[in-house]
């Protein structure tokens, strides 16, 4: 089968206008956010949303995040409460997604929310994403622009490698600076609940809304919560402190054990932000080498380290 490659378009004014036009026409556009690249479509268009699920190979019971330019746009779709207002003031625009009750007049496709009466909303900080959202003038559904269960893309090239001709336009805004997906907090219940650790540390949320409940695996059906997710092809071994056979090492910090076939260091100065930004790109690079497996050094379990460890644990889990 011959597939035409999508055009990778530079995210200048013309590129942003073309992306917004394509979205309004019901097409699929890959665009940069500060976390990862998103596979974007008009969230109010059932057919466009259905194409996201088809292209990703994503189960339709897993709902999508709606992206909007500002808090006002978000709270037009969902019912805000005191926690939501506080968190919006502190962290939007930024890598935080809130799950709240859908308003009765919410125009977002029911397919995008998998029939739930809640909706996940996010106001991204990336200037290109913000410009596209403003120009599109409607909520934009966007999961990470990878096939379901695989490593998320942090460059336009990653998107092209994964989705090739299945996306109509790829908007190139450079490498994502945060590198792990947004933190997801469910504010629709009696207490705020952390559904996915991400770009904003849970500790930072807790300073504003008090202790967070933690979602258990069975409580919510969400792909980011499935045991196996973000998975490279090679087997992954965590908390590795010495080599075992022909392995590549994903290192962290100045202290790098010897004996590995190949080493990529997430951050030689032990900086968690730098490590998060490098995580998915380095996993992809190592996944293309001819070793028997990828070993990962221990990563501190605080701040962004929680999101990094969460992704690594799922990447290492037995494949479904
Ligand atoms: O950083 C991000 O959040 C990126 C960029 C592109 O914005 N997007 C992203 O989307 O990571 P995705 O689809 O890969 O992950 C969204 C997560 C999924 O685990 C989904 O199940 C969950 O959000 N989700 C969406 N709506 C939900 C809802 N109403 N209730 C609970 N979980 C929800
Ligand atoms: Mg994803």
Tab-separated table of C-alpha atoms and ligand atoms in Angstrom, residues 36 56 58 143-153 181 196 223-224 229-230, ligand 2:
chain	number	residue	atom	x	y	z
A	36	UNK	CA	4.275	15.849	24.329
A	56	UNK	CA	-4.165	5.504	17.442
A	58	UNK	CA	-7.140	3.335	20.994
A	143	UNK	CA	-4.242	12.444	23.022
A	144	UNK	CA	-0.505	11.906	22.646
A	145	UNK	CA	0.329	11.437	18.943
A	146	UNK	CA	1.532	7.822	19.155
A	147	UNK	CA	-0.105	4.448	18.554
A	148	UNK	CA	-1.956	3.342	21.673
A	149	UNK	CA	0.336	1.805	24.310
A	150	UNK	CA	3.578	3.050	22.718
A	151	UNK	CA	6.119	5.705	23.701
A	152	UNK	CA	4.774	9.290	23.479
A	153	UNK	CA	6.328	11.641	20.867
A	181	UNK	CA	2.306	14.262	29.904
A	196	UNK	CA	-1.908	10.460	36.578
A	223	UNK	CA	-5.021	4.153	29.032
A	224	UNK	CA	-2.387	6.080	30.962
A	229	UNK	CA	1.729	1.617	28.410
A	230	UNK	CA	4.448	3.848	26.959
B	2	LIG	MG1	-0.888	8.828	25.733
